[in-house]
Coordinates of C-alpha atoms in Angstrom, one line a residue:
Chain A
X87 CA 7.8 -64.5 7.8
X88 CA 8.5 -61.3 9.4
X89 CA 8.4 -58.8 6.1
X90 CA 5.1 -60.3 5.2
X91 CA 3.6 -60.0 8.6
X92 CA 5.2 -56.2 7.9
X93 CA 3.9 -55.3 4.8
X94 CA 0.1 -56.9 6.2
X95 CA 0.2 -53.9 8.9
X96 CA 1.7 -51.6 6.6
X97 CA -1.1 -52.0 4.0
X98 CA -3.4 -51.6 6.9
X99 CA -2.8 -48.2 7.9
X100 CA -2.0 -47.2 3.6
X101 CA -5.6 -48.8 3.3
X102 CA -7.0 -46.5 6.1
X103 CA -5.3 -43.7 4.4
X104 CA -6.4 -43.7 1.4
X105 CA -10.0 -44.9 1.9
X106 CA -10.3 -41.7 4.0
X107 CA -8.9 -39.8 0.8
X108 CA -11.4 -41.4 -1.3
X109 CA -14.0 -40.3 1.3
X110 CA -12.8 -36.7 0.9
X111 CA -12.8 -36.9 -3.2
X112 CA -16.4 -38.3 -2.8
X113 CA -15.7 -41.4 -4.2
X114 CA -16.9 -43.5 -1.4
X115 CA -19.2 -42.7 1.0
X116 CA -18.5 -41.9 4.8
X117 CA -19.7 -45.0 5.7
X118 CA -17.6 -47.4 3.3
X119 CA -14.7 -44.8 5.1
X120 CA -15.7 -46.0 8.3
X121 CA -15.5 -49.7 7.7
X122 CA -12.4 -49.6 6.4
X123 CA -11.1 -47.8 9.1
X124 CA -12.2 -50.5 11.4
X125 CA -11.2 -52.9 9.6
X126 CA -7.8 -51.7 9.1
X127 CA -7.4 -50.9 12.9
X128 CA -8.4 -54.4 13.0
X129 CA -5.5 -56.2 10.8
X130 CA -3.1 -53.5 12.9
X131 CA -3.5 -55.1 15.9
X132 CA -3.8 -58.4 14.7
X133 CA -0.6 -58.6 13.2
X134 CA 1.8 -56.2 14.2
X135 CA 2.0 -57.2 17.2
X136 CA 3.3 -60.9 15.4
X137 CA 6.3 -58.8 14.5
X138 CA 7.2 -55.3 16.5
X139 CA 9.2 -55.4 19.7
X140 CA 10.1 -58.5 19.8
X141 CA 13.7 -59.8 20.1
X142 CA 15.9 -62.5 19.5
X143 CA 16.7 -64.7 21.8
X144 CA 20.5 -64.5 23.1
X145 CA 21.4 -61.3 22.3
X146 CA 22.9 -58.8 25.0
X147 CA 22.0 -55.7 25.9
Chain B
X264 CA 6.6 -61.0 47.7
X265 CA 7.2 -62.2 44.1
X266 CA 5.3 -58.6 42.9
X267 CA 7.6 -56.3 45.1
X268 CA 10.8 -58.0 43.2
X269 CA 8.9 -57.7 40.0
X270 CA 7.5 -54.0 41.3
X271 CA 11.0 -53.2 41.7
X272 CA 12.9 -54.8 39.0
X273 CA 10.0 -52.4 36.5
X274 CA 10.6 -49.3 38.3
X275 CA 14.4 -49.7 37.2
X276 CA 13.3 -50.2 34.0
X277 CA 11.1 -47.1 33.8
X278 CA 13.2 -44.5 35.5
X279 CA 16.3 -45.8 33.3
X280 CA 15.5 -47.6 30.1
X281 CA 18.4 -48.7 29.0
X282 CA 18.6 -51.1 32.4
X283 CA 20.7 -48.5 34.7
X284 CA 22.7 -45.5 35.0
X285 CA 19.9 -43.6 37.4
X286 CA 22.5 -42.2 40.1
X287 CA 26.1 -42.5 37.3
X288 CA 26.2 -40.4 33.9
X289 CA 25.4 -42.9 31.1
X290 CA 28.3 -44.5 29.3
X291 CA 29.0 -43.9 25.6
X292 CA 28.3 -47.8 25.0
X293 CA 24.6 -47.3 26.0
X294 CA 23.8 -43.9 24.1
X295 CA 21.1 -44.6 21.2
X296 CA 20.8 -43.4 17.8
X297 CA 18.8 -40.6 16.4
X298 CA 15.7 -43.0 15.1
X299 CA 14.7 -44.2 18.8
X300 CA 14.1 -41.0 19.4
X301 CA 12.3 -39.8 16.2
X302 CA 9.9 -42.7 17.4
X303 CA 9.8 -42.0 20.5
X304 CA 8.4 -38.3 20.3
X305 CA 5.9 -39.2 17.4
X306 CA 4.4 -41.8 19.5
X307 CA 4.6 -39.9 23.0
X308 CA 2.8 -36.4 21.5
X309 CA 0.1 -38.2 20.0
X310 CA -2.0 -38.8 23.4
X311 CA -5.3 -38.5 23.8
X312 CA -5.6 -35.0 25.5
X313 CA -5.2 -33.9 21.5
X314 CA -8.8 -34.3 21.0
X315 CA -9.5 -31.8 23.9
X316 CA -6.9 -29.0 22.9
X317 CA -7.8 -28.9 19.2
X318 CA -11.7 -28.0 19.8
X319 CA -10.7 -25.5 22.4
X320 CA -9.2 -23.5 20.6
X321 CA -12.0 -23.3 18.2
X322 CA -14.3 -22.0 21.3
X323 CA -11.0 -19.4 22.5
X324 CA -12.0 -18.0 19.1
X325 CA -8.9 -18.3 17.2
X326 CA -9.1 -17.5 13.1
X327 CA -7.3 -19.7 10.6
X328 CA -4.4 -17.8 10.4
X329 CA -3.5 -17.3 14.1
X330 CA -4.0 -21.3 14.6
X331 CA -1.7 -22.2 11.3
X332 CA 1.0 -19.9 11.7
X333 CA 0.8 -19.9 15.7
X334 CA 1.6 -23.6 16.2
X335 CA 3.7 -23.6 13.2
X336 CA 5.7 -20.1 15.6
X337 CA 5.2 -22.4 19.0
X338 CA 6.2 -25.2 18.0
X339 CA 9.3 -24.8 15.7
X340 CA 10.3 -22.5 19.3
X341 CA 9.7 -25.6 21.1
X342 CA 12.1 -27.8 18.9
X343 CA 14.9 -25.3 19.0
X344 CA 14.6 -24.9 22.9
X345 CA 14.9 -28.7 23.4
X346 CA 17.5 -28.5 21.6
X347 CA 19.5 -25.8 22.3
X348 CA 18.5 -25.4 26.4
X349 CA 17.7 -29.0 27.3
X350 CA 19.7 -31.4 24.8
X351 CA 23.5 -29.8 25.2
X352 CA 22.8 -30.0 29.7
X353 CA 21.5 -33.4 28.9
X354 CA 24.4 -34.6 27.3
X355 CA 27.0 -33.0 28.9
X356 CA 26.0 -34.6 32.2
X357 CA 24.1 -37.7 31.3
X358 CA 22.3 -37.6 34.5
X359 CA 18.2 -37.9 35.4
X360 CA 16.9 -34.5 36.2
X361 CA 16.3 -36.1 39.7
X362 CA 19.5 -37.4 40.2
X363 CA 21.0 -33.7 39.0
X364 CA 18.3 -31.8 41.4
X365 CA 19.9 -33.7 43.8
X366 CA 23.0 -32.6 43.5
X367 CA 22.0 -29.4 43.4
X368 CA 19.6 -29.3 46.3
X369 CA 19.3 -32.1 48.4
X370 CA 17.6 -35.1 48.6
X371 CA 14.7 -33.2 50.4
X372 CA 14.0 -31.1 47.4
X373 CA 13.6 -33.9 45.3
X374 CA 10.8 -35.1 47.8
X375 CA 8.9 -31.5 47.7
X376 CA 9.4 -32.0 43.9
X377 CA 8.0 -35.3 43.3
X378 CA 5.0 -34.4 45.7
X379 CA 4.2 -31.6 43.1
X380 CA 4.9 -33.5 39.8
X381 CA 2.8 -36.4 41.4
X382 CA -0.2 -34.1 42.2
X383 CA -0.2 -32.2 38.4
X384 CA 0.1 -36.0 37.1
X385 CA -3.0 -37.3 38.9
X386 CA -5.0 -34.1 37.2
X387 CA -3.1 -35.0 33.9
X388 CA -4.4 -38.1 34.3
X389 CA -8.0 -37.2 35.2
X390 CA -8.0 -35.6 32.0
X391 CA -6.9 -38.7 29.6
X392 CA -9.0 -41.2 32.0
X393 CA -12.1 -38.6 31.3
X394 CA -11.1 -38.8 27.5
X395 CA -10.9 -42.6 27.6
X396 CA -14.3 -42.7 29.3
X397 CA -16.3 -40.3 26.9
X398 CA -15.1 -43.3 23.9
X399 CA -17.5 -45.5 26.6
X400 CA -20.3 -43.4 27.6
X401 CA -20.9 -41.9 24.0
X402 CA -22.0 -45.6 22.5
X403 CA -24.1 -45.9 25.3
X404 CA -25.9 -43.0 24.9
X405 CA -25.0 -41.4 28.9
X406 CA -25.8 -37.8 28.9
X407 CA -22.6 -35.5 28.3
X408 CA -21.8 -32.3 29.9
X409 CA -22.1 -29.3 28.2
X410 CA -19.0 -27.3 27.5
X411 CA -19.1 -25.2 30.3
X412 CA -20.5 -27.8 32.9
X413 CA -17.9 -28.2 36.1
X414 CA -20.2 -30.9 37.2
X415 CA -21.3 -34.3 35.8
X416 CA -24.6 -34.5 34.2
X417 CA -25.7 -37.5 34.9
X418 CA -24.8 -41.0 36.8
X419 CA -24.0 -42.5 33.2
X420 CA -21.0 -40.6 33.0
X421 CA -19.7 -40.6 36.6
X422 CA -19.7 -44.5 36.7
X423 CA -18.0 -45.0 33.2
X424 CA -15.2 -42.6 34.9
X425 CA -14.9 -44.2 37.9
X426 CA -15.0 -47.8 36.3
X427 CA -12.5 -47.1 33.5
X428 CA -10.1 -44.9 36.4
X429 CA -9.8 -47.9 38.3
X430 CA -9.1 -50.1 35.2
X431 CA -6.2 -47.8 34.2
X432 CA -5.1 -47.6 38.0
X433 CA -5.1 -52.0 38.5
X434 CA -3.2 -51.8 35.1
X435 CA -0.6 -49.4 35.9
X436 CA -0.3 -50.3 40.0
X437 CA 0.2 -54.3 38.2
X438 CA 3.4 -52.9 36.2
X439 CA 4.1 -50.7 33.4
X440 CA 5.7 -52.9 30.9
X441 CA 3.0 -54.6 29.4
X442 CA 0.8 -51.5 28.1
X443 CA 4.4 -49.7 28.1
X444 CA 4.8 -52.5 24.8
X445 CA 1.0 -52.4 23.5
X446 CA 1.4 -48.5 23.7
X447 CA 4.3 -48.9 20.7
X448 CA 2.4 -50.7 18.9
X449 CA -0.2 -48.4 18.6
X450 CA 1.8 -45.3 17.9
X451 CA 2.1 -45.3 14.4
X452 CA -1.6 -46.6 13.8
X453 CA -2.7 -43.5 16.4
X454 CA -0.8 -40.8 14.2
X455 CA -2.4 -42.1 10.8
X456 CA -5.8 -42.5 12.4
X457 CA -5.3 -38.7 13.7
X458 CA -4.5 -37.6 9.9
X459 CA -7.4 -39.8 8.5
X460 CA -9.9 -37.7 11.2
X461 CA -8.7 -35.0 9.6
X462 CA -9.3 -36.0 5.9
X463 CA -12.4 -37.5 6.7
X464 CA -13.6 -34.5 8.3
X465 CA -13.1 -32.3 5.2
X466 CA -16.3 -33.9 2.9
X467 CA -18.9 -32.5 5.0
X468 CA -17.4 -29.4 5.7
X469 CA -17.4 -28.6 2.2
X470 CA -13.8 -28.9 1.7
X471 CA -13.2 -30.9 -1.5
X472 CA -9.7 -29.3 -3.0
X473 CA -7.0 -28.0 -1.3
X474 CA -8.3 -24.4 -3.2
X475 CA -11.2 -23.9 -0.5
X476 CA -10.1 -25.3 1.8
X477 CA -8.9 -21.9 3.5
X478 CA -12.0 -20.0 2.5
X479 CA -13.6 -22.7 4.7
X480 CA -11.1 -22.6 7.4
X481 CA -12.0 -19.0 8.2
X482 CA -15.4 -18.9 7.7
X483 CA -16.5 -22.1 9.4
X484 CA -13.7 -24.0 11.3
X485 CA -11.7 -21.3 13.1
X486 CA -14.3 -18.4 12.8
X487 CA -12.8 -16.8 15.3
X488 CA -16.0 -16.7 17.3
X489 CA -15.6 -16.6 21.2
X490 CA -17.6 -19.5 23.5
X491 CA -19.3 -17.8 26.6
X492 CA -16.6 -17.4 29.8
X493 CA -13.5 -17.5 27.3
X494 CA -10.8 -15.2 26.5
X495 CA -10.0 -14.9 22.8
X496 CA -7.3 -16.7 21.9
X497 CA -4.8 -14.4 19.6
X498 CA -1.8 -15.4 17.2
X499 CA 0.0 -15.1 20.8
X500 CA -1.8 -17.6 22.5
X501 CA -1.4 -20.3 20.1
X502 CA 2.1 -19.8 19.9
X503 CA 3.0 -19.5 23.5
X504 CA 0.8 -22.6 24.1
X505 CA 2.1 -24.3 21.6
X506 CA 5.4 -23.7 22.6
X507 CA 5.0 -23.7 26.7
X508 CA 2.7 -26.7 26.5
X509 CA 5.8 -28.8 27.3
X510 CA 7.3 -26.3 29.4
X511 CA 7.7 -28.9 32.2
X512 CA 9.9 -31.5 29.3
X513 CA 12.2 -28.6 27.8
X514 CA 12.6 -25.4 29.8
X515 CA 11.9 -27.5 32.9
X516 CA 14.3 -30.3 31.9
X517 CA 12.3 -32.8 32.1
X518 CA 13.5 -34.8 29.3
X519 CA 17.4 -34.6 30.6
X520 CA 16.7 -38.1 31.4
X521 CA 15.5 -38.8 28.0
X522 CA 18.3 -36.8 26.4
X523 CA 21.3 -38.4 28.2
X524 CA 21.1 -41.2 26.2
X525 CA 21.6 -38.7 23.2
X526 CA 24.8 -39.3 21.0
X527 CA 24.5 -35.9 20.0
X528 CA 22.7 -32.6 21.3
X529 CA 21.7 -32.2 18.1
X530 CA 19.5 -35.1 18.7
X531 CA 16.7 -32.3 20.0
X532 CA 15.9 -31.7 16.9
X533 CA 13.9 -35.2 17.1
X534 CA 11.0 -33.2 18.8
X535 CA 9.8 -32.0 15.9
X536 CA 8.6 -35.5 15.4
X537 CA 6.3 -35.3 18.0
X538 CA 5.6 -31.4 17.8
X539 CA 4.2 -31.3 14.0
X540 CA 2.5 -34.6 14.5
X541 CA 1.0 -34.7 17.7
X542 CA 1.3 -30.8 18.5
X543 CA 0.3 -29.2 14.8
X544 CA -1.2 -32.3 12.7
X545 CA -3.1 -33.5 15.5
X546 CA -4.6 -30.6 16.8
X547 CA -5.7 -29.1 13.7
X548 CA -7.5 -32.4 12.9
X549 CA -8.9 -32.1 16.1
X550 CA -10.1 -28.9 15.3
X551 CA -11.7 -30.0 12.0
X552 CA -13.8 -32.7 13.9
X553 CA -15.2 -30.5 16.1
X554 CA -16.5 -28.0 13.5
X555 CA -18.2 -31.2 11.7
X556 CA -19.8 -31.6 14.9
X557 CA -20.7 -28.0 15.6
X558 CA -21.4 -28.0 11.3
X559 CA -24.2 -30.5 12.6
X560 CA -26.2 -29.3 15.1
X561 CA -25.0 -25.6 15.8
X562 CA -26.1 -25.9 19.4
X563 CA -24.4 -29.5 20.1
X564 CA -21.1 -27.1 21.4
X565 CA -19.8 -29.9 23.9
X566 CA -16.0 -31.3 23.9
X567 CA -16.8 -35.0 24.2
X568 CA -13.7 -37.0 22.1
X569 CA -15.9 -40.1 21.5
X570 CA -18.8 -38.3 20.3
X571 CA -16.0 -36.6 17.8
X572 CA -14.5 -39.6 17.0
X573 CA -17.5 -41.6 16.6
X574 CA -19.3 -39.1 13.9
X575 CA -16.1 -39.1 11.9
X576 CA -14.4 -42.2 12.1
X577 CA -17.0 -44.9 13.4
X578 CA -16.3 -47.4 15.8
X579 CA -12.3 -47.4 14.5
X580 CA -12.8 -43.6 16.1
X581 CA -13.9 -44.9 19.5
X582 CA -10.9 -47.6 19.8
X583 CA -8.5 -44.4 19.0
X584 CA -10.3 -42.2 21.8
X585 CA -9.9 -45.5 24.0
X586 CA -6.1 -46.1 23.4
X587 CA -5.0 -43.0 23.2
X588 CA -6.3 -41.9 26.5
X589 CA -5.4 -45.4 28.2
X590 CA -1.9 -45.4 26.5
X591 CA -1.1 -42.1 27.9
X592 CA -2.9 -42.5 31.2
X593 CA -1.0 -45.7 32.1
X594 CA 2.9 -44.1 32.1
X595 CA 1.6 -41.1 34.1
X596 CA -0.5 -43.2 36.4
X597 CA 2.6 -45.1 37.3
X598 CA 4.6 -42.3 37.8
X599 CA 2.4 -40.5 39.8
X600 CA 2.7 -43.6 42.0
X601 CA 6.7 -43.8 42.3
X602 CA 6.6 -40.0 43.3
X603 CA 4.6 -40.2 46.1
X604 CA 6.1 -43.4 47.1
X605 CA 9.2 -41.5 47.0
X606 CA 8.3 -39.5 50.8
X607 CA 8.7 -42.6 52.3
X608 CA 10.4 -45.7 50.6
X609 CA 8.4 -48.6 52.9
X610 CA 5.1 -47.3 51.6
X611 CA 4.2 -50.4 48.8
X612 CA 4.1 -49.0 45.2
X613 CA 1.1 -50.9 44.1
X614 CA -0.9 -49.1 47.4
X615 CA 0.6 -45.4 46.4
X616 CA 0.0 -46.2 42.8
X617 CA -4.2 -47.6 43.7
X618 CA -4.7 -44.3 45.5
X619 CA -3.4 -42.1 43.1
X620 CA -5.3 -43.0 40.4
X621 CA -8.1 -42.7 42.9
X622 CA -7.7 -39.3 43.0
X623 CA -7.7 -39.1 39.4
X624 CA -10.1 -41.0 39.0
X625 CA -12.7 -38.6 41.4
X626 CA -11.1 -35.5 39.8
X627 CA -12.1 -37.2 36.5
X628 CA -15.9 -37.5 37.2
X629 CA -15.6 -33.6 37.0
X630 CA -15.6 -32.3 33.4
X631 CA -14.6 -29.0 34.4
X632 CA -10.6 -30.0 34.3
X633 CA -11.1 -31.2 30.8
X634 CA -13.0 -28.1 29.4
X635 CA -10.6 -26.0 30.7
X636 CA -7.1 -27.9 29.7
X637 CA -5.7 -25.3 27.8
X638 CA -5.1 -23.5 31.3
X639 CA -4.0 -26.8 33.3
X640 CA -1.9 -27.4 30.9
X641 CA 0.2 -24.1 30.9
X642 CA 0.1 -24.4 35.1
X643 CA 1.2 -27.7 34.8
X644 CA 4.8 -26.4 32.4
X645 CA 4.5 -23.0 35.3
X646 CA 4.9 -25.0 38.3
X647 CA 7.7 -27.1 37.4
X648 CA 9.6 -24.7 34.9
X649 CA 11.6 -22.9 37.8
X650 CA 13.4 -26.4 38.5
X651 CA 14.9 -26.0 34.6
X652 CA 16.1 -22.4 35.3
X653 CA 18.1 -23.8 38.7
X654 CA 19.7 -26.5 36.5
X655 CA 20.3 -24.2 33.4
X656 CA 22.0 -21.6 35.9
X657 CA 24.0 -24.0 37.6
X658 CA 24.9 -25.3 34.3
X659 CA 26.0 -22.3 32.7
X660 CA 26.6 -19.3 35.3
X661 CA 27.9 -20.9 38.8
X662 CA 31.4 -21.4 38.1
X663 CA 31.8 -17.8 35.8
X664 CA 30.4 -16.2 38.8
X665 CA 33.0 -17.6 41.4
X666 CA 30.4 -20.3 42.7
X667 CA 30.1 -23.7 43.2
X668 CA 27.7 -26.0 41.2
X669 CA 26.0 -29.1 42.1
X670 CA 26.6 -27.1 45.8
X671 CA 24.1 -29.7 48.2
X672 CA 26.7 -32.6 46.8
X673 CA 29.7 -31.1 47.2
X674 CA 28.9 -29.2 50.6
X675 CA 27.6 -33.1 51.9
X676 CA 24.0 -31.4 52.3
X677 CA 20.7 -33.0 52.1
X678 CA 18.9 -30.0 52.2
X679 CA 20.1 -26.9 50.3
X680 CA 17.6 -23.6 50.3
X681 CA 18.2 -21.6 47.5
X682 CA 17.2 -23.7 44.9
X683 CA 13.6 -24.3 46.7
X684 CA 13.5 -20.6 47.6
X685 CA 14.0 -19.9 44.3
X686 CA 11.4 -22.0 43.1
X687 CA 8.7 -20.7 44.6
X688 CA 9.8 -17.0 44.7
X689 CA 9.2 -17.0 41.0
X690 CA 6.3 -19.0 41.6
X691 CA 4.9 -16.4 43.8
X692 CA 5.9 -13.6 41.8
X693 CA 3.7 -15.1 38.6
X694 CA 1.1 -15.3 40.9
X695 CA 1.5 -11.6 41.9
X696 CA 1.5 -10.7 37.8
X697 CA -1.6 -12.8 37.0
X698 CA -3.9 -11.2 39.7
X699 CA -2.1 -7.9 40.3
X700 CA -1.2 -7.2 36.3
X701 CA -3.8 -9.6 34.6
X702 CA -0.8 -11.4 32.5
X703 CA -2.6 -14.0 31.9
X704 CA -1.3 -18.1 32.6
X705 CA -0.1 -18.2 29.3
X706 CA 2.2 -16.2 28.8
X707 CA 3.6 -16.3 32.4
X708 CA 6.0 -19.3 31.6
X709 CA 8.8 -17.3 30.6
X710 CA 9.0 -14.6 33.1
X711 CA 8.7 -16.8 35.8
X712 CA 11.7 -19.4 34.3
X713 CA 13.9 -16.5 34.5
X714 CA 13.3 -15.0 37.5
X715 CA 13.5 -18.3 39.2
X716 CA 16.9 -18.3 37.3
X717 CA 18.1 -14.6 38.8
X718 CA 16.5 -15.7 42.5
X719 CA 18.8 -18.7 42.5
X720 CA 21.7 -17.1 41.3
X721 CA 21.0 -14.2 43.6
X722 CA 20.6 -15.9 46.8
X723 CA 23.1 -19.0 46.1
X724 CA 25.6 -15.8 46.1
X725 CA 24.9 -14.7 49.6
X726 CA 24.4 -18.0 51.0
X727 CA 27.2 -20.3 49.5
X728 CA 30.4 -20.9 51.8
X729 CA 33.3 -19.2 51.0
X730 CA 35.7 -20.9 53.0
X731 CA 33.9 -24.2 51.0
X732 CA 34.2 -22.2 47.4
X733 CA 38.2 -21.7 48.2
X734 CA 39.1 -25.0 49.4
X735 CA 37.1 -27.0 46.5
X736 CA 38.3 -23.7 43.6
X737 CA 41.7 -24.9 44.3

């Protein structure tokens, strides 16, 4: 579960990356760039917290 | 009752991470690997005061050049002097730079130091609550200060301050864990969203290739135009901010207590992690969003981080300015509370810790701190610097020179002068070059680390007991 729950934030912050690239080639406009953004910020702190910081149980310091 | 066990059982946790080791040297079990560190400078240099530093040096009036190659200067000088001045004391001790003040000086100097480093925190923290607020007030359409304004401009503003102080304040006198583990999670999302302001920025400033993008740099990002009531910014500045802008974490030794779980000295070299993405990424995209703003309505001159953001980025923008200022207040909000707490130990943390962010939160309402960072900032690294040259001397020179080191310990002292003599000394002797010799705060970091160094040595000659030197030489 946890490398899926990975590659969703991942391709979240690639996704606000490259739609602000295609903003600065002109190939979308600023305001396509800032949905995606939110949306990708969005997914971020949906899911990674699912998966980053957490530990296993039993395991000592 | 429950909270003061839990209150306690997190300041443990915040002064040493790894569980303990706050008054013994850190065993070689508990050191940590190069990668927690990498992390944990990325994350910690991408803070919300970013968005303030990059637009002023547009209004200082720096050109292109001196901002590119200036913080590339600064803060390549900054990795190397963590890591060849801070790292190798670090780990040759493995001790907290209060626990090794200590030995130095006395318990009492650690008090006059905390009282200091908990009164530059509360303005620190003014600044990133002021940050957090504009991401408020700009949606709501309060009026914003000019860029020169010391006072607020309107009741809009003073109440989002106020209201989202006193948030940060509950949150950090309730415990620092909690935000301590949201603030991770947002790190890596902060230092992408930084780069995307940057790429987003470059459309509308005309910038469509990498070719022009540094015919556009110097004619309409870093101009090199001076804002009314500021000095111009040269090559020099940027590279002596850039590289003194930490002053307090590497030439002050700040980050000992970081470093002492270091496998390696070498490990310094981390800090590059946080200087090129928070200190040169960051602030250049920084830069860029305020000359879209500025490229809008040339009059519109203010430094408000949500108004950036928001133009730029959208609401994604806003939740950045938000987190970034919150994630950044909390740690320093909480620590500001443990050092004041630290002048008398029955005071009750969560109290200490509601009124200091009551300060900040007052200093906050005035946007005066926040236009003029750049020079809190390099006070802030000033005032605490002449602690690093006592430890870096005691380090290095006591024993060559027929002296003892970590004297206050070994002489069973709990106050020892010539480390606080020496302290402020230097202090007064920057002040004495700033009005008397207009050096300006910038470039007074240096000067007054080493002779803060030469005071202590100086005077810890004359006053150290040689009837104590002989008997512990032998």
């Amino acid at each position: 579960m946890k490398p899926i729950l990975v590659s969703i934030s991942i391709l979240a912050l690639a996704a606000c990356f490259i739609s602000s690239v295609l903003c600065a080639m002109n190939d979308i406009s600023p305001e396509t760039n800032k949905t995606v953004l939110l949306a990708g910020t969005l997914v971020w702190f949906v899911f990674t917290p699912l998966w980053m910081g957490r530990k296993k149980r039993g395991i000592s310091k | 009752m429950v909270n003061e066990r839990m209150s306690d059982r997190e300041e443990k946790q915040i002064l040493a991470p790894a569980g303990e080791y706050e008054r013994e040297p850190v065993p070689e079990h508990a050191t940590r690997g190069l990668k927690s560190y990498l992390g944990m400078f990325a994350g910690e240099h991408v803070a919300g005061t970013e968005l303030l530093i990059g637009p002023l040096f547009v209004v200082h009036g720096v050109t292109a050049f001196d901002l590119v190659f200036g913080l590339l200067a600064g803060n390549l000088l900054a990795v190397l002097t963590w890591t060849f001045i801070t790292a190798p004391i670090a780990v040759k001790h493995r001790l907290t730079l209060y626990f090794q003040l200590e030995k130095i000086g006395g318990k009492y100097l650690i008090k006059v130091y905390n009282v200091a480093n908990g009164i530059l925190w509360c303005c620190l923290a003014s600044a990133m609550i002021y940050v957090s607020a504009t991401a408020i007030a700009v949606p709501l359409h309060f009026k914003m200060p000019a860029l020169n304004d010391w006072l607020p401009p309107g009741p809009g503003l003073i109440i989002t301050v106020i209201l989202t102080g006193l948030l940060f304040t509950y949150v950090a006198a309730r415990g620092y864990q909690a935000l301590a583990q949201f603030a991770n999670i947002a790190a890596p999302w902060m230092v992408v969203l930084f780069a995307v302001f940057g790429i987003s920025a470059l459309p509308e400033l005309g910038i469509h290739s990498l070719k022009n993008f540094w015919t556009v740099a110097n004619q309409s990002i870093w101009p090199g135009h001076v804002s009314e009531g500021r000095i111009h910014f040269t090559f020099w500045h940027v590279m002596f901010f850039s590289w003194f802008g930490n002053m307090a974490w590497h030439w002050g030794m700040g980050d000992l207590s970081i470093f002492r779980f270091a496998k390696k000295y070498t490990y310094g070299f981390a800090s590059a992690a946080g200087m090129f993405f928070g200190h040169y990424m960051a602030w250049i995209c920084a830069g860029l969003l305020y000359a879209v703003q500025v490229h809008r309505n040339i009059a519109d001159t203010a430094i408000t981080p949500g108004s950036l953001a928001l133009g730029v980025a959208g609401w994604a923008g806003i939740i950045l300015v938000f987190v970034a200022g919150w994630t950044t207040a909390n740690p320093i909000l909480y620590r500001a509370g443990l050092a004041f707490q630290s002048l008398h130990s029955k005071w009750p943390r969560f109290k200490v810790t509601l009124a200091a962010g009551v300060i900040a939160s007052v200093i906050g309402i005035f946007p005066g701190l926040s236009s003029k960072f750049l020079d809190f900032a390099a006070l802030y690294g000033l005032a605490l610097c002449p602690m690093g040259a006592v430890i870096f001397v005691d380090h290095y020179f006591m024993r060559r020179a027929g002296m003892l080191d970590f004297y206050a310990e070994r002489a069973n002292l709990s106050a020892w002068w010539p480390p606080l003599a020496a302290w402020f000394l230097a202090l007064i002797a920057c002040v004495i070059l700033n009005i008397g010799f207009g050096v300006q705060i910038f470039f007074l970091g240096l000067p007054g680390w080493i002779m803060a160094g030469i005071f202590y040595a100086v005077m810890s000659k004359s006053a150290q007991n040689r009837f104590l030197i002989k008997r512990l030489s032998l």
